[in-house]
XYZ file of C-alpha atoms in Angstrom:
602
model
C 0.000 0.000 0.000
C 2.933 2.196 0.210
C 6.496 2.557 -0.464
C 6.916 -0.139 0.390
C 2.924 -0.725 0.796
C 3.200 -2.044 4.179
C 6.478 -0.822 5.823
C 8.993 -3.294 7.204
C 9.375 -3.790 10.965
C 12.630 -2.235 11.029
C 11.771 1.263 9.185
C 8.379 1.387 11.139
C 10.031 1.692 13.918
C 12.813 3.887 12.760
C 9.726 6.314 11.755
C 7.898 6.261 14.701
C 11.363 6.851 16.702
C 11.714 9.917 13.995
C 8.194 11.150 14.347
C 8.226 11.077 18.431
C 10.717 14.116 17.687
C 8.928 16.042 15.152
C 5.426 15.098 15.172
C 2.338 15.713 17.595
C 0.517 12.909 16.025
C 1.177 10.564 18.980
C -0.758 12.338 21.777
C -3.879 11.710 19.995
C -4.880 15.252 19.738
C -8.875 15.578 18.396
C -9.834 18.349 15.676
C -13.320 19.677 16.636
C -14.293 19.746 13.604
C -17.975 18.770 12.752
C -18.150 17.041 16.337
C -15.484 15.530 18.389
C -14.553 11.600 17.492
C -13.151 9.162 19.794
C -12.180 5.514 19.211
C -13.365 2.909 21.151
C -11.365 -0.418 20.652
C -13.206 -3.256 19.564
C -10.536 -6.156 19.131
C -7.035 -6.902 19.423
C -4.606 -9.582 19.560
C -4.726 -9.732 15.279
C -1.536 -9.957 12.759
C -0.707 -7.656 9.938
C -4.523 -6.656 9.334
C -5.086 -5.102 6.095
C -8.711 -5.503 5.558
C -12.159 -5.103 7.664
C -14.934 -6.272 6.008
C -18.694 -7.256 6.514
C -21.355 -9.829 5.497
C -24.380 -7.902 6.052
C -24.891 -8.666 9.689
C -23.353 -7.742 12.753
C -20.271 -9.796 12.578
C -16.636 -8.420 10.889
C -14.298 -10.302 8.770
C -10.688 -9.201 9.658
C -8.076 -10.162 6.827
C -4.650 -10.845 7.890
C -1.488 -10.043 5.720
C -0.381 -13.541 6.664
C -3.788 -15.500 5.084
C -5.898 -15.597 7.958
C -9.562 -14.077 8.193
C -10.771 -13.752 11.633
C -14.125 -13.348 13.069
C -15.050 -10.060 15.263
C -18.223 -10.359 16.377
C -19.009 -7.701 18.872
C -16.015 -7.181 20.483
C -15.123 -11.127 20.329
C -13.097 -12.833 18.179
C -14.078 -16.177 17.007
C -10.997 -18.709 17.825
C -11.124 -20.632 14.962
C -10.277 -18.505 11.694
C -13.114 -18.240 9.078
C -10.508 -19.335 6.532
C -6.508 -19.682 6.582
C -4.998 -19.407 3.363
C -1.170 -19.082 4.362
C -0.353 -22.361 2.063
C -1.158 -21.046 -1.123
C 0.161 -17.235 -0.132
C 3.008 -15.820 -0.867
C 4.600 -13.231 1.717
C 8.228 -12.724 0.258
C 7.703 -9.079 -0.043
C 6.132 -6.487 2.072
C 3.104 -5.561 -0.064
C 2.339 -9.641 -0.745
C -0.034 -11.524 0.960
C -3.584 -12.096 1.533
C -4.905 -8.355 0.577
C -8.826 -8.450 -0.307
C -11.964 -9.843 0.756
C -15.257 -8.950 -0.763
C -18.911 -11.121 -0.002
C -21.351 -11.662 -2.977
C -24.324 -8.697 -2.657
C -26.629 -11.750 -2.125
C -24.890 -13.656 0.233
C -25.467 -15.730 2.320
C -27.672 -16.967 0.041
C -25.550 -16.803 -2.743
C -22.584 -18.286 -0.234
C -19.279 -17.004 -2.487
C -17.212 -14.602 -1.172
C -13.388 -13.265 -3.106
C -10.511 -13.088 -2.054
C -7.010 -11.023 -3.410
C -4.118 -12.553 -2.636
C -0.494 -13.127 -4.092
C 0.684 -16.692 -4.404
C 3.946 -18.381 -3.543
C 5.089 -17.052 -7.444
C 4.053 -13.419 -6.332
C 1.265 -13.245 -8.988
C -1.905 -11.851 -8.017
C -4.968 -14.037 -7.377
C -8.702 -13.468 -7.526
C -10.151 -16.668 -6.314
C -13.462 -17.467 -5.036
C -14.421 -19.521 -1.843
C -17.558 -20.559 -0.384
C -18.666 -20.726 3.210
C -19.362 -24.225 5.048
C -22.469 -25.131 6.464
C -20.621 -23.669 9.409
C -21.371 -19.899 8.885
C -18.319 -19.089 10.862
C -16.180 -21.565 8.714
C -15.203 -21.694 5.223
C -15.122 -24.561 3.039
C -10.843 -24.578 2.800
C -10.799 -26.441 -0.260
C -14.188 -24.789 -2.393
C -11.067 -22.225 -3.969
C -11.728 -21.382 -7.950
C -9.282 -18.921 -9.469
C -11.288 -16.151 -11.445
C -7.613 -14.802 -12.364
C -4.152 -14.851 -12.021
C -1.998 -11.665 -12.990
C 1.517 -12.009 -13.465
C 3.683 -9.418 -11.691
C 6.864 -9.983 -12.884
C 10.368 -8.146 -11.029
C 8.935 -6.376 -7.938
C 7.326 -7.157 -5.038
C 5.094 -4.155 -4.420
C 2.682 -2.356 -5.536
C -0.563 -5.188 -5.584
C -2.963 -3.492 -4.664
C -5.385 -5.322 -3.198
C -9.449 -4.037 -2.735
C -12.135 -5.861 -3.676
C -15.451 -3.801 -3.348
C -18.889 -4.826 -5.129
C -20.545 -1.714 -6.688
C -24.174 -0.456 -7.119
C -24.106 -2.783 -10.818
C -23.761 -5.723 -9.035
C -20.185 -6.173 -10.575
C -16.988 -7.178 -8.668
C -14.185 -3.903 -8.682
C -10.607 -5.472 -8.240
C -8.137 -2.992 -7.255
C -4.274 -3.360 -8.979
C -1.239 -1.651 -8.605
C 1.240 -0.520 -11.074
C 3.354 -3.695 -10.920
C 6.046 -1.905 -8.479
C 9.568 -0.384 -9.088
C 10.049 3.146 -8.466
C 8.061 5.678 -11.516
C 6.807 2.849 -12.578
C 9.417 1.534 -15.167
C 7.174 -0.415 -17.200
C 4.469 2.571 -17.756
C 1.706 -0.191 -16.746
C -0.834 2.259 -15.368
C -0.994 3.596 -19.129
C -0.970 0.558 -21.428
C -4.100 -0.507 -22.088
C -3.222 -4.520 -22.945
C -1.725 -5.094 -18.902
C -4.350 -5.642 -15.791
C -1.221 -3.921 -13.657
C -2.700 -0.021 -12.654
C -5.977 -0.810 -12.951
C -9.545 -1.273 -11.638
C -10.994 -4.216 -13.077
C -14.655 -4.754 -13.505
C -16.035 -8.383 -13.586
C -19.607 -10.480 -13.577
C -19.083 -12.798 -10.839
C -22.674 -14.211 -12.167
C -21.588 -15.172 -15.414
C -19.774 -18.891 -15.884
C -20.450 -19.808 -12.328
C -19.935 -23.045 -12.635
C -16.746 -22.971 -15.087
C -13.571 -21.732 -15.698
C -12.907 -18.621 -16.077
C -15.509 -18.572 -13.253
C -17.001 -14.856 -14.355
C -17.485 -13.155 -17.469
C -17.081 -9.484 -18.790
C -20.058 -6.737 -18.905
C -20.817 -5.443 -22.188
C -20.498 -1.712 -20.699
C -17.135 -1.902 -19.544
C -15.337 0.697 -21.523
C -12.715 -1.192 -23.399
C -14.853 -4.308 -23.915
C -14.911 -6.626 -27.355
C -13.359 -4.961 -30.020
C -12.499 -1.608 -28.384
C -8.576 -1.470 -27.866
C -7.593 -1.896 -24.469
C -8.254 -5.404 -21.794
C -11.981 -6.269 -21.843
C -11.716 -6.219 -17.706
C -10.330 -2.855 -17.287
C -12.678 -0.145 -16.167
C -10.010 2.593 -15.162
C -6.685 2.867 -15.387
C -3.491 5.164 -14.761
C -2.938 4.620 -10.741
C 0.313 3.450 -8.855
C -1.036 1.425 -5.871
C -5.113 1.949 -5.179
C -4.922 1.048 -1.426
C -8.357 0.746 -0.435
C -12.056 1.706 -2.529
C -15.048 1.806 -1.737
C -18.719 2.788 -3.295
C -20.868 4.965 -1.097
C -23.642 2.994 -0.019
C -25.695 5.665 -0.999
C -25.233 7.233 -4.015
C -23.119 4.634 -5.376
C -20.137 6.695 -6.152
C -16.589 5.254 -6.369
C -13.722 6.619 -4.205
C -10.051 5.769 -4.692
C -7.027 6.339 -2.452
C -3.718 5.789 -4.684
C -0.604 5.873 -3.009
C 1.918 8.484 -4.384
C 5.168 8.132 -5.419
C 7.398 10.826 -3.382
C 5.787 13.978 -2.975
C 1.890 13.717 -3.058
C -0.949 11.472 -1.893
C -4.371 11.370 -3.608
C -7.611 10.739 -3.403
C -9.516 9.915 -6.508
C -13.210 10.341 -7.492
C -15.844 8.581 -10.041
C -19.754 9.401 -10.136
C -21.615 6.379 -9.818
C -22.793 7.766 -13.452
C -19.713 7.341 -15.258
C -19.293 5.066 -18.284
C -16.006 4.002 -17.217
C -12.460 4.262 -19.144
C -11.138 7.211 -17.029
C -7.357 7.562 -16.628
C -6.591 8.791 -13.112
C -3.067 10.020 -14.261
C -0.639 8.421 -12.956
C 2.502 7.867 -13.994
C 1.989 11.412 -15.721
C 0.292 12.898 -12.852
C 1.413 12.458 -9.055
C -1.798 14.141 -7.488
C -2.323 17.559 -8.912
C 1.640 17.893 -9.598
C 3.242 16.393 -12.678
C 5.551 13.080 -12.771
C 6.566 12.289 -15.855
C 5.742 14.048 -19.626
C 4.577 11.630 -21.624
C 3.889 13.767 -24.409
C 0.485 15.093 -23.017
C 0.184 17.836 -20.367
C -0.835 17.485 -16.743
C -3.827 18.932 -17.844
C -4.846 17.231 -20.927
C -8.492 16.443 -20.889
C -7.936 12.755 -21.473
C -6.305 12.474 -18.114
C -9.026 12.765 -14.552
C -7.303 14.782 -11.824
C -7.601 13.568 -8.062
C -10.429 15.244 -5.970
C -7.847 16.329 -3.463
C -4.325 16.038 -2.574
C -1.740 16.071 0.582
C 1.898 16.450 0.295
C 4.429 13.645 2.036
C 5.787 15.262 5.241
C 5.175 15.697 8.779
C 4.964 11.936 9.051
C 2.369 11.561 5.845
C 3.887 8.992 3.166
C 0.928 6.509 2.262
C -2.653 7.506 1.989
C -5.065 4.976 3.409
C -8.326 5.344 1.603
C -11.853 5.455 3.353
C -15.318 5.791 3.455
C -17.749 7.855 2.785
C -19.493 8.295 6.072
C -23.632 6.830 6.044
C -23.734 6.165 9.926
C -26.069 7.684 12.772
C -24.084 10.395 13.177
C -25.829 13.277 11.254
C -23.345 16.350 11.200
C -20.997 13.594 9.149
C -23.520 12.278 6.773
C -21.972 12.305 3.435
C -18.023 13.141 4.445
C -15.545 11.076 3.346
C -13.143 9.714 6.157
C -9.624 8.508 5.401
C -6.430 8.220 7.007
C -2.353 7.923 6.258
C -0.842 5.022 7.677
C 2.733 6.354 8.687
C 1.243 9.344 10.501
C -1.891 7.509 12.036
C -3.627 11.329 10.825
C -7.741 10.798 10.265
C -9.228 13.460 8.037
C -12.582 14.235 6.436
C -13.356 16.069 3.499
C -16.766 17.320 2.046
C -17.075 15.979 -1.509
C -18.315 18.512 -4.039
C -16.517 21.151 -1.903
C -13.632 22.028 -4.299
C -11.386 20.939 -6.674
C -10.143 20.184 -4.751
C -12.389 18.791 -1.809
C -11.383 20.458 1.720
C -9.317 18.401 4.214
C -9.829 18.641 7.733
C -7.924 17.089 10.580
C -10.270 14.997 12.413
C -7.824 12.719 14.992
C -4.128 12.602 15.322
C -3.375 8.913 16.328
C -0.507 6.757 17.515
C -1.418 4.269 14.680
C -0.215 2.822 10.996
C -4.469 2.668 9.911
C -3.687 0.101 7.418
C -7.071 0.075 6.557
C -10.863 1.607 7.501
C -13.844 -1.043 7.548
C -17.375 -0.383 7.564
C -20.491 -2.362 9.059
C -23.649 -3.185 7.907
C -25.124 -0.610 9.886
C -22.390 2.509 7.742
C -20.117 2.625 11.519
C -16.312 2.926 10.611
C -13.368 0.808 12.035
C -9.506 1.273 11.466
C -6.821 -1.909 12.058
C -3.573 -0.687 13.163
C -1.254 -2.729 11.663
C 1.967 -3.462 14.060
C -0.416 -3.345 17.214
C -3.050 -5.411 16.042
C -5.890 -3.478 16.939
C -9.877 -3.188 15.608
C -10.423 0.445 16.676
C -14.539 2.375 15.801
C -14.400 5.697 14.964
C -16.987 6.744 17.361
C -18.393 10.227 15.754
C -19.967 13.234 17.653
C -18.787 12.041 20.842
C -18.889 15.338 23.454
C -18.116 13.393 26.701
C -15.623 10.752 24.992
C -16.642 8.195 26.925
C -17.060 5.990 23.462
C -20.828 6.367 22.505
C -21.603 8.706 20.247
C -23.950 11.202 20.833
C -26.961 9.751 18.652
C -26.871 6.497 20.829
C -26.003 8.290 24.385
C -27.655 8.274 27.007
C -26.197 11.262 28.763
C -23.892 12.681 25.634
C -22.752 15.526 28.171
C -21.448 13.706 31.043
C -18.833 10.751 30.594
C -21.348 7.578 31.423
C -18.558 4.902 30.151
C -21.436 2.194 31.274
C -24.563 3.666 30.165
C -26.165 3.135 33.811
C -29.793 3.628 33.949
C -31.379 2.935 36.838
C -34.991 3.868 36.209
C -34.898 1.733 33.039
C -32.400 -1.192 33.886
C -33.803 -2.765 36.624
C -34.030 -6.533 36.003
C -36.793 -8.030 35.044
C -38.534 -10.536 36.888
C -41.189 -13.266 36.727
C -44.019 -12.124 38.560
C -42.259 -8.830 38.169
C -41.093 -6.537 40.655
C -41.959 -3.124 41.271
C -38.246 -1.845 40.331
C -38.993 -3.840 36.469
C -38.519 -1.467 33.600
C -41.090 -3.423 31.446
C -43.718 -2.365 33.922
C -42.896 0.809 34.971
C -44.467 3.618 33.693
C -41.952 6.540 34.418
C -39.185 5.681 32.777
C -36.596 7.504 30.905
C -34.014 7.012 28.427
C -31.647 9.655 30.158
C -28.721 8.006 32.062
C -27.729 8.410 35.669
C -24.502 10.883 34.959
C -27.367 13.222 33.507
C -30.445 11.686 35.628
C -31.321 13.924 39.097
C -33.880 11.193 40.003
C -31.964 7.961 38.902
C -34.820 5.828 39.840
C -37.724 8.253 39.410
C -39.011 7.992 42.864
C -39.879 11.230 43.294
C -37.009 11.812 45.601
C -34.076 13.361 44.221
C -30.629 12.127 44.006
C -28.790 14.392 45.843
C -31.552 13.940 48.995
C -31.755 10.241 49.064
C -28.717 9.839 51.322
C -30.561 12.126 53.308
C -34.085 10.791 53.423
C -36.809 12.454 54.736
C -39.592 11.938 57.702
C -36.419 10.638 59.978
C -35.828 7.757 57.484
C -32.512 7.910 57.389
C -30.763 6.998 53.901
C -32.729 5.855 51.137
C -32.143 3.775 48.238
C -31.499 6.017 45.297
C -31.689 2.300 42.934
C -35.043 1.628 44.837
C -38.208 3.395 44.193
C -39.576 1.677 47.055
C -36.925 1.129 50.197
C -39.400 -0.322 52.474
C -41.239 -2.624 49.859
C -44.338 -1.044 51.315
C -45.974 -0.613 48.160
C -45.918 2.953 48.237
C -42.697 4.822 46.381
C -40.246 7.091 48.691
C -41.488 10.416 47.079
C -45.275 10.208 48.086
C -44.518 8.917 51.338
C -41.761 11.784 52.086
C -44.596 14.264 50.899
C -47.451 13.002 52.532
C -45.312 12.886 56.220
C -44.901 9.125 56.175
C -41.058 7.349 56.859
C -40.316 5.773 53.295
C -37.535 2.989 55.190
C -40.285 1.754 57.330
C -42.951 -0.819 55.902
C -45.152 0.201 58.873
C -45.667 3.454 58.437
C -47.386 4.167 55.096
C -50.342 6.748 54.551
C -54.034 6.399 53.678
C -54.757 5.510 50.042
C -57.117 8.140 50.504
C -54.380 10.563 50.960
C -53.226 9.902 47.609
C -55.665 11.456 46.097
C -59.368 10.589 44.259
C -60.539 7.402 42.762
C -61.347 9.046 39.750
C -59.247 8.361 36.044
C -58.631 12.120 34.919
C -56.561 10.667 31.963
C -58.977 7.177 30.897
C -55.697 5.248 31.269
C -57.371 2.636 33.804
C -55.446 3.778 37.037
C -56.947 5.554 39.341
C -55.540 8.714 40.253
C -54.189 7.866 43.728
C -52.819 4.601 42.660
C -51.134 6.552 40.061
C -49.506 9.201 42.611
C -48.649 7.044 45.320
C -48.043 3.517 43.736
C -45.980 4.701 40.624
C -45.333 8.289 40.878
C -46.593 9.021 37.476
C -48.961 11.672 35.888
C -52.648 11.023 36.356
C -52.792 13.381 33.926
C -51.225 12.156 31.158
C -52.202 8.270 30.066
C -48.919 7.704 28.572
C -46.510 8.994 30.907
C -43.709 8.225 29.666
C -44.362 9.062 25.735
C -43.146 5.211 25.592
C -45.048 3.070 23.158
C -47.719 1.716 25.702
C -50.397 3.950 27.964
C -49.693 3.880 31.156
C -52.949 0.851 32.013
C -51.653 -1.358 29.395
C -48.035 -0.866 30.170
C -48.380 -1.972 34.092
C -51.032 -4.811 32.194
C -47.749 -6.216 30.776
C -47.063 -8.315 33.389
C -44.028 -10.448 31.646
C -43.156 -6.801 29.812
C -42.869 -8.143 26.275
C -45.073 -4.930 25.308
C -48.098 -7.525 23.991
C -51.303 -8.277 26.901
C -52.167 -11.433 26.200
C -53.055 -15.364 27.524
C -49.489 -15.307 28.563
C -50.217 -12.717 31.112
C -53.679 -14.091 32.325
C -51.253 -17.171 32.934
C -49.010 -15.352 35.015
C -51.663 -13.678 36.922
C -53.658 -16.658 37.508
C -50.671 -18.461 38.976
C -50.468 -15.502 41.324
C -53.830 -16.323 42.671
C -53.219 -19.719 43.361
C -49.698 -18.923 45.661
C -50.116 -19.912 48.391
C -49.792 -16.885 51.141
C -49.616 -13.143 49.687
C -48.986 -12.515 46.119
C -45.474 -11.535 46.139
C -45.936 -8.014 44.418
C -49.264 -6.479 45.104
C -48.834 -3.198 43.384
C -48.274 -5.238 40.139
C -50.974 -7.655 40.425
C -53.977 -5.825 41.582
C -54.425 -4.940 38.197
C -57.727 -2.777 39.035
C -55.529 -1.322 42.335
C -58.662 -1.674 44.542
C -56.975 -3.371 47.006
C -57.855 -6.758 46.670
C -56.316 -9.495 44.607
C -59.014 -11.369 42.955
C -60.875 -12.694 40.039
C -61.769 -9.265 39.134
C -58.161 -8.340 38.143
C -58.312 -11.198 35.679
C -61.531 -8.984 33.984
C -59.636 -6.227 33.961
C -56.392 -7.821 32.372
C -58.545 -9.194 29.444
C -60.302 -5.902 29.370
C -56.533 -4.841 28.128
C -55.139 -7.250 25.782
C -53.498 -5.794 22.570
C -50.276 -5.350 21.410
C -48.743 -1.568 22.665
C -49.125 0.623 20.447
């Protein structure tokens, strides 16, 4: 991927000793640019990762250099790899090895997915495996070669993506052939698969050699002059593509040579047949005058560029961002490996696009990865790290704004007390699928944490000579009635025999038609008698508590749960939850008014 593509132990660390001295890039400093970013590791203990792919459902495929792919799922890896192809690769020189993944657009049901890898003769492979009835396991031996490109001399310069576009079509990503300026001016000549992106069917001659066939649109198809499989040509070493998920649009990072890094740029409308340049061009700047200007019209200029130094040498090419994260909708993240720099730029914003500095890491980002869900992921190559790029992140505390519960506040656990208490069978007063004050703000943020009615900073205090409450307890003394109404009505809340007059609570009359009484709704849950849906949830406050096993549906199951609460033997063990009509007593009649109820919430 860079000079060479993946740098060798030794220099690494000779760069990283240079770049202590006269970089900032390893304190990690954050560019506030749309919205703060943090990253949140996800996995570690992987080998030379150069790839971070998905299958369309939660879990991530993690190729190893060496000609492993790995399972993340979550933030565990699966022991055993998904496949291991280190007999048949080649790792002789730095760029070699097992470089691309890519799963068919209708897998699993269409269970092929391609690999790019070099063999032990440094050509370049595109094979095609499919998975085992094991969907964490490979079939090892179901390998059928689609092609294999000499690369005769050098070592580097493979490139290595594989990326399925909007067409359907597989895009194979191949560098220049390597050698400094490119000696054998690959990336121009038409009749060489060396500087290009290759389009192929992956749909056509399934069952045969050569195991896919050629579109009729690509650009130098049939009789046209030029490789039928090559869709664009003139770049050095495309290290990493991708097609926004979105509009479809192609995006290319192509390592430079010594003095600029690009980032290339094709409209999903294009016909095909561009030449990005190179080895006339070096990003905006000129290389080599091959007879034609830089700015001949034949020849496609990058969409932006950035100049080696400060620690920049080998642009690692991104995504463009589709996640929950709203402010970055649409920008396109990338990274260089040597300088572990993150950027974004706004596409359509130049020529060239802007670049702004979005995280200055200790890492060599070897690659970016995307979910099924449009989340980014870097590897870091020599620590073997999965990292998230966790956007619009105030607090840093790893969860981005969109999905925090208290995005002011670091709240590293996401406690919740008024909506994570556990839920049990009958349920208890404290369950969140029965409670009917709840909220989704966490504790860091929450003044009430367990919506009592009695505020954080006074339950150690307590009220009525109670002494300390339970700020994770709505109802210290189990009496049935929560700590607020009890501290406001003059009764002690951490004393089961002290508890006021129903009457006190207020009328028997159901100002908001949600089937609670107005006093049952003060005292017993502290909610709004009001308002029938509380907590602007997706069940009114009657059929909420009606719930009794909380799967948001009143139903038979419930009946069942209620009639085995009649026939206990002794007191049912949670009143407040199974006199359903709250009058008091728990009989027969509750079961009229559970049935009265049944529906699924909304």
């Amino acid at each position: 991927m860079t000079r060479p593509a993946v740098l060798t132990v030794a220099f690494a660390i000779m760069l990283a000793a240079a770049l202590s001295t006269t970089s900032s890039h390893k304190s990690a400093d954050v560019a506030e640019a749309l919205g703060p970013i943090t990253l949140s590791q996800v996995g570690t203990g992987f080998t030379q990762v150069v790839g971070i792919e998905h299958a369309g459902d939660s879990r991530l495929f993690i190729v190893e250099k060496t000609g492993r792919i790995r399972i993340l799922n979550g933030t565990t890896t699966i022991s055993t790899p998904f496949l291991n192809l280190a007999p048949v690769v080649g790792i002789s020189g730095d760029e070699e090895g097992l470089l691309g993944l890519a799963f068919h657009p209708n897998y699993p049901a269409t269970p092929y997915f391609y690999v790019h890898y070099t063999d032990t003769s440094s050509n370049i492979v595109i094979a095609r495996y499919t998975v085992s009835s094991n969907p964490n396991v490979a079939n090892p031996v179901s390998g059928v070669p689609l092609l294999t490109i000499s690369h005769p001399g050098f070592t580097n310069h493979n490139g290595g993506q594989l990326a399925f576009g909007p067409d359907g079509y597989l895009y194979v990503a191949i560098g220049d052939g390597g050698g400094g300026g490119d000696p054998g001016n690959n990336a121009q000549n038409l009749n060489t698969l060396l500087g290009k992106i290759l389009r192929l069917d992956v749909d056509q001659s399934v069952l045969a050699p050569p195991y896919h066939g050629i579109p009729a649109t690509n650009p130098f198809a049939g009789a046209t002059p030029g490789l039928d499989q090559i869709w664009a040509y003139g770049l050095r070493n495309p290290w990493r593509i991708s097609f926004d998920s979105l509009t479809g649009d192609l995006l290319i990072g192509d390592v430079g040579q010594e003095v600029r890094e690009e980032i290339d740029f094709e409209p999903n409308s294009s016909p095909g047949g561009l030449n990005y340049g190179w080895r006339i061009m070096e990003g905006f700047g000129c290389y080599i005058n091959e007879g034609v200007g830089c700015s001949h019209p034949s020849l496609t200029p990058p969409v932006l560029d950035y100049t080696q130094g400060a620690g920049e040498c080998s642009v690692t090419g991104g995504y463009l961002y589709r996640g929950i994260s709203p402010s970055y909708d649409g920008e396109y993240i990338y990274g260089d490996f040597c300088s572990g720099r993150i950027w974004h730029s706004t596409p359509g914003s130049g020529p060239p696009w802007s670049q702004t500095l979005l995280l200055d890491t200790s890492y060599f980002i070897s690659t970016f990865g995307q979910d099924a869900s449009g989340e980014l992921y870097l590897a870091d190559y020599f620590g073997g790290t999965i990292q998230k790029l966790v956007l619009e992140d105030q607090d840093a505390d790893t969860f981005g704004d969109q999905i925090d519960n208290c995005p002011t506040i670091s709240n590293a656990s996401q406690v919740n007390n008024d909506r994570n208490f556990i839920d049990q069978t009958p349920p208890s007063t404290q369950d969140d699928a029965t409670w009917i004050k709840s909220d989704n703000m966490g504790d860091a943020c929450d003044t009430d944490d367990d919506n009592d009615g009695v505020l954080d900073a006074s339950e150690a205090i307590g009220c009525n000579g109670s002494g300390a409450l339970n700020a994770s307890n709505r109802d210290t003394d189990s009496d049935r009635f929560l700590d607020g109404p009890e501290c406001a009505l003059g009764t002690n809340p951490n004393n089961a025999g002290s508890t006021p007059a129903v009457a006190a609570c207020g009328p028997t009359t159901d100002a908001d038609g949600d089937g609670i009484q107005t006093r049952i709704e003060v005292c017993y849950y502290n909610s709004d008698p009001a308002n029938a849906n509380t907590d602007g949830d997706l069940c009114n406050d009657g059929r909420e508590v009606a719930s009794i096993n909380g799967d948001s549906t009143v139903n038979p199951a419930d009946m069942g749960l209620l009639s085995a609460e009649m026939t206990r033997v002794g007191p049912p063990a949670k009143l407040v939850n199974m006199d359903m009509n709250k009058d008091g007593v728990f009989n027969p009649a509750d079961s009229g008014f559970l049935a009265s109820r049944f529906g699924v919430c909304p």
